[in-house]
XYZ file of N, CA and C in Angstrom:
789
model
N -2.159 -2.818 -7.492
C -1.627 -1.744 -6.636
C -1.103 -2.261 -5.767
N 0.580 -1.769 -5.074
C 1.197 -1.775 -4.300
C 1.552 -0.931 -3.334
N 1.318 -1.492 -1.910
C 1.522 -0.203 -0.447
C 2.529 -0.883 0.075
N 2.681 0.663 0.938
C 3.356 -0.575 2.233
C 2.365 -0.099 3.053
N 1.669 1.041 3.295
C 0.745 0.370 5.135
C -0.494 0.690 4.313
N -1.758 0.458 5.207
C -2.769 0.409 4.809
C -3.806 1.321 4.546
N -3.449 2.696 4.763
C -4.168 3.678 4.525
C -3.285 4.113 3.407
N -2.150 3.902 2.868
C -1.467 4.387 1.958
C -2.614 5.216 0.473
N -3.037 3.932 -0.042
C -3.577 4.564 -1.357
C -4.688 5.411 -0.950
N -5.441 5.358 -0.134
C -6.155 5.957 -0.138
C -6.434 8.009 0.212
N -4.867 7.766 0.374
C -4.319 9.126 0.949
C -3.633 9.543 -0.705
N -2.806 9.015 -1.340
C -1.664 9.395 -2.255
C -2.575 8.705 -3.923
N -3.687 7.936 -3.668
C -3.612 7.704 -4.448
C -5.735 7.253 -4.907
N -5.810 7.631 -3.949
C -7.760 7.255 -3.358
C -8.536 7.615 -4.876
N -8.635 8.633 -5.259
C -9.331 8.836 -6.342
C -9.505 8.134 -7.370
N -8.447 7.729 -8.256
C -7.833 7.087 -9.037
C -8.507 6.196 -9.083
N -7.457 4.953 -7.762
C -7.646 3.480 -7.973
C -9.421 3.021 -6.871
N -10.456 4.430 -6.186
C -11.224 4.274 -5.622
C -12.380 4.355 -7.559
N -12.150 4.807 -8.102
C -12.547 5.259 -9.560
C -12.466 3.908 -10.498
N -11.352 3.041 -10.967
C -11.058 2.041 -10.757
C -12.101 0.613 -10.287
N -12.445 0.769 -9.243
C -13.149 -0.131 -8.421
C -14.538 0.042 -8.826
N -14.871 1.344 -8.096
C -16.019 1.813 -8.966
C -16.710 1.449 -10.455
N -16.092 1.346 -11.133
C -15.872 0.839 -12.755
C -16.290 -0.336 -13.025
N -16.099 -1.243 -11.620
C -16.001 -2.607 -11.616
C -15.086 -3.488 -12.236
N -13.539 -2.264 -12.167
C -12.507 -3.388 -12.987
C -12.406 -4.207 -11.567
N -10.567 -5.481 -12.286
C -10.689 -6.124 -11.162
C -9.469 -5.413 -10.781
N -9.798 -5.202 -9.274
C -8.316 -4.456 -8.583
C -7.586 -5.376 -7.456
N -6.297 -5.883 -8.115
C -5.522 -6.724 -6.821
C -4.856 -5.883 -5.644
N -4.808 -5.317 -4.747
C -4.575 -4.835 -3.224
C -3.578 -5.707 -2.563
N -2.077 -4.894 -2.262
C -0.662 -5.610 -1.961
C -0.258 -4.768 -0.838
N -0.430 -5.103 0.610
C 0.106 -4.530 1.421
C 1.360 -5.176 2.110
N 2.355 -4.657 1.994
C 3.999 -5.344 1.663
C 3.515 -5.488 3.286
N 3.657 -4.186 4.050
C 4.315 -4.334 5.836
C 2.788 -4.557 6.742
N 2.400 -4.605 7.451
C 1.549 -4.715 8.855
C 0.878 -3.604 9.204
N 2.249 -2.048 8.838
C 1.308 -0.967 9.015
C 1.671 -0.806 10.942
N 2.668 -1.579 11.451
C 2.098 -1.780 13.302
C 3.008 -0.950 13.608
N 3.783 0.373 12.937
C 3.850 0.841 13.715
C 4.635 0.862 15.470
N 5.172 -0.081 15.489
C 5.969 -0.558 16.837
C 5.078 -1.669 17.489
N 3.563 -1.938 17.186
C 2.603 -2.218 18.224
C 1.966 -3.359 17.992
N 0.840 -3.861 18.796
C 0.751 -5.276 18.712
C -0.362 -5.734 17.571
N -0.332 -6.553 17.502
C -1.365 -7.352 16.484
C -2.780 -6.891 16.346
N -3.401 -5.946 18.176
C -4.769 -5.546 17.635
C -5.254 -4.261 17.077
N -3.996 -3.395 16.939
C -3.538 -1.973 16.688
C -3.265 -2.757 14.579
N -2.211 -3.995 14.296
C -2.153 -3.987 12.775
C -3.776 -4.303 12.469
N -4.040 -5.678 13.227
C -5.533 -6.447 12.723
C -6.294 -5.119 12.065
N -6.252 -3.651 13.080
C -7.755 -3.152 12.528
C -7.174 -2.661 11.330
N -5.670 -1.876 11.679
C -5.533 -1.781 10.430
C -5.796 -2.575 9.264
N -6.060 -3.800 8.987
C -6.282 -4.442 7.410
C -8.031 -4.444 7.725
N -8.781 -4.397 8.264
C -10.068 -3.880 8.835
C -10.384 -2.837 7.885
N -9.375 -1.768 8.243
C -9.925 -0.391 8.230
C -9.977 -0.571 6.630
N -8.192 -0.821 6.084
C -8.559 -1.125 4.534
C -9.347 -1.781 3.832
N -9.923 -2.693 4.456
C -11.071 -3.327 3.723
C -12.170 -2.190 3.574
N -12.117 -1.415 4.501
C -13.839 -0.349 4.802
C -14.030 0.294 3.349
N -12.395 0.989 3.405
C -12.058 1.575 2.104
C -12.391 0.842 0.893
N -11.865 -0.135 0.574
C -12.220 -1.604 -0.334
C -13.525 -0.992 -0.731
N -14.688 -1.487 0.736
C -15.873 -1.797 0.149
C -16.537 -0.335 0.080
N -16.054 0.341 0.693
C -16.478 2.209 -0.487
C -16.095 2.071 -1.744
N -15.284 2.243 -1.615
C -14.855 2.259 -3.399
C -15.575 1.324 -4.372
N -16.072 0.275 -4.192
C -16.914 -0.839 -4.692
C -18.572 -0.632 -4.580
N -18.746 0.565 -3.795
C -20.716 0.752 -3.409
C -21.052 0.526 -4.687
N -20.472 1.264 -5.224
C -21.199 1.043 -7.122
C -21.026 0.136 -7.672
N -20.383 -0.963 -7.109
C -20.298 -2.371 -7.653
C -20.441 -3.334 -7.144
N -21.856 -3.246 -6.524
C -22.978 -4.056 -5.367
C -22.046 -4.282 -4.204
N -20.880 -4.261 -3.645
C -20.653 -5.035 -2.628
C -20.965 -4.474 -1.360
N -22.042 -3.381 -1.431
C -22.424 -3.109 -0.246
C -23.338 -4.151 0.312
N -24.185 -5.106 -0.304
C -24.793 -6.356 0.748
C -23.348 -7.872 1.019
N -22.225 -7.715 0.745
C -21.478 -8.923 0.270
C -20.234 -9.097 1.445
N -20.203 -10.029 1.379
C -19.412 -10.524 3.368
C -17.888 -10.105 2.928
N -17.096 -10.049 3.269
C -15.793 -10.132 2.505
C -15.251 -11.475 3.257
N -14.430 -12.339 2.542
C -14.297 -13.383 2.168
C -12.641 -13.856 2.156
N -12.310 -13.891 3.531
C -10.365 -14.498 3.427
C -10.428 -15.639 4.283
N -8.869 -15.917 3.540
C -8.344 -17.005 3.582
C -6.361 -17.507 3.456
N -6.359 -18.044 3.690
C -4.648 -17.592 3.955
C -4.202 -18.543 2.210
N -3.767 -17.589 1.656
C -3.078 -17.566 0.411
C -1.937 -18.060 0.362
N -0.857 -19.025 -0.103
C 0.533 -19.444 -0.430
C 0.889 -19.639 -1.360
N 1.852 -18.464 -1.431
C 2.498 -18.243 -2.766
C 3.992 -18.326 -2.829
N 4.591 -18.988 -2.866
C 6.462 -19.696 -3.677
C 6.543 -20.166 -1.938
N 5.412 -20.638 -1.677
C 5.572 -21.025 0.092
C 5.619 -20.506 1.148
N 5.082 -19.022 0.828
C 4.832 -17.577 1.628
C 3.566 -17.546 2.030
N 3.322 -17.635 3.024
C 1.983 -17.825 3.825
C 1.291 -15.885 3.920
N 0.246 -15.978 3.510
C -0.022 -14.735 3.481
C -1.686 -14.542 3.505
N -2.170 -13.887 4.903
C -3.882 -13.448 4.300
C -4.278 -13.104 3.090
N -5.104 -13.149 2.515
C -6.364 -12.773 1.343
C -7.117 -12.577 1.687
N -8.001 -11.282 1.047
C -9.521 -10.901 1.073
C -10.242 -10.380 0.331
N -11.290 -11.274 -0.083
C -11.384 -11.265 -1.658
C -13.493 -10.036 -1.093
N -13.355 -9.098 -2.192
C -14.768 -8.324 -1.802
C -14.837 -8.029 -3.154
N -15.976 -8.552 -4.115
C -16.274 -8.090 -4.947
C -15.631 -8.687 -6.572
N -14.687 -7.786 -7.018
C -13.776 -7.775 -8.084
C -13.053 -7.181 -7.701
N -12.515 -7.395 -6.035
C -11.325 -6.710 -5.673
C -10.774 -8.091 -4.853
N -9.293 -8.211 -4.363
C -8.849 -8.831 -3.975
C -7.902 -8.093 -2.681
N -6.862 -8.368 -1.384
C -6.374 -7.922 -0.904
C -5.483 -9.032 0.174
N -4.344 -8.802 -0.606
C -3.245 -9.612 0.667
C -2.967 -8.493 1.459
N -2.446 -9.467 2.583
C -1.774 -8.703 3.526
C -0.467 -9.323 3.630
N 0.708 -9.162 3.624
C 2.103 -9.806 3.774
C 2.345 -9.908 5.270
N 1.885 -8.259 6.025
C 2.237 -8.742 7.371
C 3.747 -8.447 7.710
N 4.462 -7.380 6.617
C 6.244 -7.452 7.316
C 6.635 -6.484 8.186
N 7.249 -6.483 8.865
C 7.464 -5.286 10.080
C 7.059 -3.837 9.348
N 6.582 -3.274 10.175
C 6.472 -1.775 9.242
C 8.085 -0.691 10.079
N 9.008 -0.813 8.687
C 10.274 -0.197 9.520
C 10.749 1.110 9.141
N 9.699 2.231 10.282
C 9.645 3.788 10.382
C 10.574 4.168 9.635
N 9.193 5.556 9.192
C 10.120 6.579 8.258
C 11.087 6.238 8.132
N 12.667 6.615 9.339
C 13.400 6.248 8.949
C 14.501 4.818 8.256
N 13.520 3.717 8.233
C 13.667 2.467 7.349
C 14.945 1.537 8.672
N 14.540 2.366 10.146
C 15.269 1.346 11.210
C 14.371 0.479 11.957
N 13.519 0.394 11.509
C 12.317 -0.565 11.837
C 12.201 -0.581 14.006
N 11.148 -1.535 13.846
C 10.616 -0.921 15.621
C 11.796 -2.294 16.618
N 12.099 -2.137 17.822
C 12.713 -3.586 18.135
C 11.637 -4.713 18.902
N 10.278 -3.957 18.543
C 8.929 -5.005 18.854
C 9.370 -6.064 18.061
N 9.851 -5.830 16.644
C 9.890 -7.082 15.441
C 11.461 -7.159 15.417
N 12.258 -7.132 16.094
C 13.571 -6.928 15.670
C 14.324 -6.076 14.761
N 13.943 -4.281 14.369
C 14.019 -3.896 13.520
C 14.933 -4.148 12.160
N 13.554 -4.745 11.879
C 13.546 -4.900 10.830
C 13.179 -3.652 9.598
N 13.799 -4.384 8.200
C 12.567 -2.853 7.632
C 13.463 -3.397 5.810
N 12.153 -3.015 5.452
C 12.303 -3.164 3.484
C 13.736 -2.408 3.007
N 13.611 -1.485 3.956
C 14.940 -0.980 3.428
C 16.124 -1.114 3.829
N 16.012 -1.912 5.151
C 17.371 -3.223 5.788
C 17.452 -4.377 4.643
N 16.190 -4.754 4.279
C 16.576 -6.235 3.567
C 17.251 -5.556 1.636
N 16.166 -4.882 1.588
C 16.866 -4.197 0.129
C 18.274 -4.292 -0.096
N 18.717 -3.570 1.241
C 20.358 -2.695 0.939
C 21.051 -4.598 1.534
N 20.979 -5.484 2.202
C 21.233 -6.660 2.210
C 22.073 -6.496 4.108
N 21.022 -5.522 4.460
C 21.917 -5.313 6.234
C 20.460 -6.280 6.948
N 20.383 -6.690 6.497
C 19.705 -8.574 6.785
C 19.075 -9.071 5.609
N 19.376 -10.253 5.621
C 19.570 -11.899 5.434
C 17.515 -12.231 4.609
N 17.178 -11.741 5.981
C 15.929 -12.301 5.642
C 15.102 -11.321 6.744
N 13.179 -11.420 6.392
C 12.421 -11.048 7.261
C 11.437 -11.562 7.165
N 10.983 -11.665 8.135
C 9.917 -12.318 8.821
C 8.736 -11.825 9.514
N 7.530 -11.741 8.802
C 5.892 -11.453 9.195
C 6.058 -11.123 10.281
N 4.949 -10.314 10.728
C 4.577 -10.128 12.285
C 4.210 -10.936 12.756
N 3.431 -11.511 12.171
C 2.578 -12.978 13.140
C 3.607 -14.268 13.281
N 4.853 -14.293 12.973
C 5.360 -15.059 12.583
C 5.267 -16.068 11.809
N 4.291 -15.916 10.588
C 3.372 -16.972 9.333
C 4.614 -17.138 8.445
N 5.598 -16.060 8.148
C 6.297 -16.751 6.725
C 7.677 -16.136 6.642
N 8.796 -16.521 6.510
C 10.315 -15.602 6.710
C 10.289 -15.505 5.103
N 10.997 -13.798 4.168
C 11.504 -13.846 2.781
C 12.908 -14.361 3.035
N 13.701 -14.652 2.326
C 14.613 -14.838 2.288
C 15.443 -13.565 1.396
N 15.643 -12.264 1.905
C 16.481 -11.801 1.336
C 14.808 -10.958 0.183
N 15.949 -10.147 -0.452
C 14.841 -9.229 -1.636
C 14.367 -9.643 -3.411
N 15.190 -10.774 -2.734
C 14.852 -10.989 -4.109
C 13.890 -11.550 -3.880
N 13.419 -12.791 -3.201
C 12.965 -13.935 -2.550
C 11.487 -12.986 -2.628
N 11.246 -11.879 -2.340
C 10.372 -10.900 -1.773
C 9.604 -10.870 -2.653
N 10.428 -10.190 -3.779
C 10.359 -9.296 -5.808
C 9.361 -10.705 -5.839
N 10.408 -11.563 -6.139
C 9.829 -12.832 -6.534
C 7.927 -13.104 -6.151
N 7.923 -13.292 -5.578
C 6.700 -13.186 -4.660
C 5.637 -12.493 -5.284
N 6.168 -10.851 -4.797
C 5.062 -9.976 -4.942
C 4.790 -10.288 -7.164
N 6.241 -11.135 -7.418
C 5.493 -10.973 -8.991
C 4.566 -12.345 -9.740
N 4.775 -13.338 -8.949
C 3.990 -14.344 -9.064
C 2.704 -13.858 -8.949
N 2.410 -13.400 -7.421
C 0.937 -12.527 -7.062
C 0.548 -12.421 -8.330
N 0.749 -11.140 -8.368
C 0.995 -9.941 -9.765
C 0.174 -10.599 -11.130
N 1.041 -11.808 -11.400
C 1.262 -12.137 -13.238
C 1.055 -12.844 -13.289
N 0.451 -13.961 -11.839
C 0.892 -15.638 -12.174
C -1.119 -16.254 -13.468
N -1.722 -14.839 -13.072
C -2.865 -15.127 -13.906
C -3.688 -14.447 -15.336
N -2.890 -13.085 -15.561
C -3.533 -12.568 -16.387
C -2.694 -12.061 -17.926
N -3.090 -12.107 -18.665
C -1.963 -11.351 -19.461
C -1.271 -9.487 -19.099
N -0.008 -10.039 -19.281
C 0.699 -8.379 -19.267
C 0.426 -7.551 -19.678
N -0.121 -7.608 -20.551
C -0.931 -6.183 -20.931
C -1.438 -5.654 -20.591
N -2.035 -6.936 -19.966
C -3.729 -6.139 -19.213
C -2.719 -5.921 -17.532
N -2.071 -6.051 -17.196
C -1.012 -5.604 -15.863
C -0.997 -3.877 -15.984
N -1.608 -3.525 -14.745
C -0.827 -1.938 -14.723
C -0.730 -1.803 -13.045
N 0.449 -1.324 -12.911
C 0.994 -1.108 -11.198
C 0.623 -0.070 -10.989
N -0.276 0.328 -9.716
C -0.197 1.729 -8.991
C 0.905 1.797 -7.714
N 1.932 2.382 -7.256
C 2.563 2.513 -6.100
C 3.490 3.864 -5.748
N 3.748 3.799 -4.672
C 4.423 5.316 -4.339
C 5.331 5.542 -5.434
N 6.128 6.761 -5.250
C 6.945 7.032 -6.426
C 8.943 6.536 -5.290
N 9.565 5.719 -6.283
C 10.423 5.755 -5.543
C 11.512 6.610 -6.110
N 11.425 7.464 -6.934
C 12.341 8.890 -7.224
C 12.239 9.765 -5.674
N 13.708 9.841 -5.436
C 13.529 10.664 -4.297
C 13.820 12.512 -4.597
N 14.429 12.896 -6.230
C 13.414 13.573 -6.403
C 12.415 14.260 -6.488
N 11.419 13.173 -7.603
C 9.864 13.547 -7.498
C 8.956 13.747 -6.388
N 9.828 12.221 -5.535
C 8.799 12.450 -3.843
C 9.874 12.620 -3.200
N 10.227 13.988 -2.684
C 11.375 14.161 -1.784
C 10.687 13.458 -0.713
N 11.289 13.216 0.434
C 11.380 13.361 2.297
C 9.769 11.843 2.591
N 9.739 11.161 1.632
C 9.013 10.172 2.072
C 9.592 9.206 2.589
N 8.631 8.614 3.585
C 8.819 7.235 4.285
C 9.893 5.965 3.717
N 10.685 5.145 4.326
C 11.475 4.473 3.727
C 10.615 3.749 3.089
N 9.766 2.949 3.859
C 8.588 1.863 3.604
C 8.157 2.645 1.850
N 7.773 3.666 2.067
C 6.444 3.738 0.239
C 7.687 3.829 -0.420
N 9.264 4.085 -0.060
C 10.341 4.905 -1.173
C 11.067 2.645 -1.370
N 10.544 1.483 -0.754
C 11.307 0.829 -1.497
C 10.352 -0.291 -1.779
N 9.179 0.596 -1.308
C 7.847 0.072 -2.416
C 7.919 0.201 -3.981
N 8.590 1.644 -3.909
C 8.537 1.680 -5.114
C 9.235 1.493 -5.846
N 10.152 1.391 -4.951
C 12.086 0.435 -5.900
C 11.535 -0.685 -6.035
N 10.215 -1.725 -5.197
C 10.251 -3.175 -5.545
C 9.320 -3.193 -6.575
N 8.906 -2.403 -6.932
C 7.930 -2.004 -8.303
C 8.746 -1.937 -9.669
N 9.704 -0.730 -9.427
C 10.813 -0.605 -10.406
C 10.948 -2.043 -10.941
N 12.108 -2.783 -9.733
C 12.609 -4.369 -10.000
C 11.903 -4.968 -10.877
N 10.471 -5.309 -10.587
C 9.182 -5.862 -11.000
C 9.565 -5.691 -12.425
N 9.520 -4.022 -12.515
C 9.267 -3.798 -13.638
C 10.743 -4.198 -14.778
N 11.860 -4.340 -14.286
C 13.047 -4.603 -15.000
C 12.929 -6.247 -15.815
N 12.261 -6.486 -14.566
C 11.854 -8.243 -15.397
C 10.558 -8.410 -16.350
N 9.356 -7.313 -16.135
C 8.160 -7.592 -17.071
C 7.773 -6.635 -17.613
N 8.608 -5.394 -17.387
C 7.976 -4.102 -17.818
C 6.698 -3.631 -17.911
N 6.129 -4.195 -17.228
C 4.639 -4.064 -17.270
C 4.776 -2.684 -16.502
N 3.798 -2.300 -17.052
C 2.716 -0.177 -16.966
C 2.392 0.034 -15.759
N 2.352 1.299 -15.495
C 3.270 1.386 -13.552
C 2.760 3.073 -14.108
N 1.789 3.417 -12.098
C 1.923 4.551 -12.446
C 2.468 5.230 -11.238
N 3.765 5.705 -11.172
C 4.149 6.391 -9.833
C 3.455 7.568 -9.070
N 3.052 7.861 -8.025
C 2.665 8.951 -7.202
C 3.700 9.649 -5.977
N 3.134 10.592 -5.927
C 4.183 11.291 -4.588
C 3.355 10.674 -3.372
N 4.315 11.064 -2.886
C 3.538 10.444 -0.986
C 3.747 11.121 0.364
N 4.246 11.346 1.253
C 4.336 12.881 2.512
C 4.551 13.921 1.461
N 5.476 14.473 0.190
C 5.622 15.456 -0.132
C 4.204 16.080 -1.001
N 3.355 14.842 -1.128
C 2.440 15.139 -1.411
C 1.570 16.651 -0.627
N 1.736 17.199 0.793
C 0.790 18.595 1.085
C 1.698 19.754 0.598
N 2.842 19.410 0.282
C 3.604 20.752 -0.177
C 3.206 21.010 -1.603
N 2.817 20.221 -2.652
C 2.048 20.770 -3.683
C 0.974 21.833 -3.753
N 0.722 22.040 -5.138
C -0.573 22.373 -5.162
C -1.922 21.956 -5.101
N -3.285 22.879 -4.950
C -4.265 21.853 -4.807
C -4.694 21.442 -5.990
N -4.977 20.210 -6.857
C -5.425 20.030 -7.983
C -6.265 18.919 -7.745
N -7.379 18.633 -7.256
C -8.022 17.396 -7.311
C -9.647 18.560 -7.710
N -10.236 17.891 -8.176
C -11.581 18.687 -8.301
C -12.699 18.592 -7.095
N -13.520 19.641 -6.793
C -14.182 19.107 -5.898
C -14.880 17.645 -5.729
N -15.453 17.111 -7.120
C -15.702 15.737 -6.649
C -14.824 14.409 -6.738
N -13.366 14.772 -6.978
C -12.775 13.610 -6.744
C -12.050 13.868 -5.683
N -12.265 14.953 -5.293
C -11.374 15.522 -3.496
C -12.604 14.519 -2.241
N -13.847 14.943 -2.575
C -14.721 13.837 -2.284
C -14.652 12.475 -1.946
N -14.094 12.082 -3.416
C -13.711 10.707 -3.649
C -12.545 10.074 -2.278
N -12.221 10.722 -2.452
C -10.005 10.341 -1.483
C -10.995 10.237 0.050
N -11.798 11.667 0.098
C -11.852 11.500 1.595
C -12.900 10.456 1.670
N -14.048 10.101 1.298
C -14.866 8.917 1.140
C -14.111 7.839 2.003
N -12.789 7.552 1.031
C -12.533 6.530 0.745
C -11.392 6.624 2.631
N -10.757 7.638 2.921
C -9.835 8.164 4.202
C -10.975 8.418 4.988
N -11.981 8.794 4.950
C -12.974 8.374 6.376
C -13.481 7.274 6.485
N -13.717 5.951 5.683
C -14.171 4.695 5.983
C -13.353 4.036 6.580
N -11.426 4.378 5.880
C -10.464 3.599 7.322
C -10.731 4.351 8.485
N -10.549 5.648 8.510
C -10.418 6.205 10.287
C -11.509 6.087 10.794
N -12.683 5.963 10.183
C -14.156 5.253 11.067
C -13.651 3.846 11.408
N -12.569 3.228 11.181
C -12.843 1.637 11.566
C -12.025 1.799 12.339
N -10.839 2.182 12.777
C -9.432 2.223 13.534
C -9.961 3.491 14.564
N -11.002 4.573 14.496
C -11.637 5.017 15.608
C -12.672 3.911 16.957
N -13.188 2.936 15.860
C -13.736 1.918 16.461
C -13.155 1.464 17.492
N -12.724 0.333 16.819
C -11.626 0.121 17.547
C -11.010 0.370 18.843
N -10.396 2.002 18.875
C -9.778 3.105 19.550
C -9.799 4.365 18.790
N -9.946 5.089 20.345
C -10.560 6.295 19.153
C -9.291 7.524 19.374
N -8.521 6.795 19.553
C -6.589 7.178 19.892
C -5.780 7.202 18.380
N -6.832 6.243 18.179
C -5.897 5.585 16.743
C -6.548 6.157 16.042
N -7.229 7.336 15.719
C -7.325 8.605 14.520
C -6.149 8.696 13.997
N -6.058 8.794 12.947
C -5.373 9.370 12.142
C -5.429 10.606 11.771
N -6.457 11.600 11.935
C -7.000 12.634 10.783
C -6.314 13.154 12.050
N -6.714 13.004 14.030
C -6.955 13.498 15.167
C -5.451 14.001 15.002
N -4.738 12.452 14.458
C -3.103 13.298 14.873
C -2.132 14.241 14.605
N -3.041 13.950 12.968
C -2.404 15.238 12.127
C -3.339 15.266 10.912
N -4.240 16.830 11.640
C -5.720 16.712 10.899
C -5.321 17.544 9.371
N -4.076 18.460 9.227
C -3.580 19.711 8.681
C -3.509 18.703 6.995
N -2.438 17.686 8.087
C -1.451 17.239 6.957
C -2.764 16.254 5.821
N -3.761 15.507 6.907
C -4.689 14.599 5.678
C -5.690 15.321 4.533
N -5.841 16.537 5.199
C -7.266 17.453 4.327
C -6.456 17.928 3.593
N -4.755 18.548 3.635
C -4.104 18.831 2.201
C -4.189 17.314 1.379
N -3.779 16.018 1.835
C -3.912 15.434 1.080
C -5.052 15.261 -0.149
N -6.257 15.241 0.775
C -7.825 15.203 -0.026
C -8.255 16.221 -1.353
N -6.879 17.060 -1.228
C -7.491 18.134 -2.660
C -5.531 17.760 -3.831
N -4.957 16.435 -3.223
C -4.011 16.818 -3.977
C -3.765 14.640 -4.602
N -3.105 14.740 -5.743
C -2.861 13.877 -6.688
C -2.011 13.873 -7.105
N -0.772 13.531 -6.882
C 0.828 13.541 -8.364
C 0.671 12.542 -8.124
N 1.211 12.061 -9.967
C 1.459 11.024 -10.486
C 2.377 11.404 -12.108
N 3.279 10.388 -11.923
C 3.785 10.022 -13.261
C 3.705 9.059 -13.779
N 3.570 8.403 -15.397
C 3.580 7.071 -15.339
C 4.755 6.861 -15.811
N 5.566 5.708 -14.990
C 7.064 5.251 -15.424
C 7.396 4.966 -16.709
N 8.724 5.267 -16.560
C 8.736 5.452 -17.968
C 9.611 3.493 -18.803
N 9.666 3.391 -19.719
C 10.177 2.029 -20.671
C 11.310 1.741 -19.646
N 11.380 0.460 -19.605
C 12.698 -0.302 -18.680
C 13.358 -1.342 -19.843
N 14.337 -1.531 -19.747
C 15.135 -2.826 -20.404
C 14.883 -4.104 -19.726
N 15.134 -4.688 -20.059
C 14.316 -6.074 -19.214
C 16.305 -6.787 -19.357
N 16.107 -7.181 -17.330
C 17.258 -7.849 -17.383
C 17.613 -9.797 -18.344
């Protein structure tokens, strides 16, 4: 599961991914950006804890309720990143700067963004904590490829990410779109199976989740939002946009990525 921000999977694919975790499948969560919104470490560290709170809720039926989260620094292709293990899940936080919805980035972190990196508008991109620098889009794609496929058979790999298609998924955050394009680039090399999910445009679609599925999504997102509010009540995403987040709970739209020709 590869997403841009720490609450993306709960909103756009929570019922699908949550079910996989609850069934005991081994699931890897890869968060490309810190989701910092141009803010300091107090905010983005909290977002990481909130993401892990959602992961714990998803795995309650997999005996994670009493388990401690084990976090350490992992090194992939000389790049340092935080990794946290809970039950059969592992979460990787790359902490790249949030690119802002329009892909322009935020001044606090040098106006860097995934969009600029992919377009070669910037030569490199440095994590918000200064832990590592990715020297070009190819370096980032190669790192994720090794992270995903280094220790498992290709046939067992199934990627979940936001849809890169502007037609299928219009008006989305550029970080979401770049994440989908990164998965597309991965598949051009490996042809791994993948599912693409609608992002912000989700709220414009018809409701299509059952009551049980909606409750699953809501429980995962609530775990995330509660953790944010424990740190600062003003950090509640739901409070900022209650209608949008309520609409996301009763909608999940996805498509299977078509087969691609390897490069």
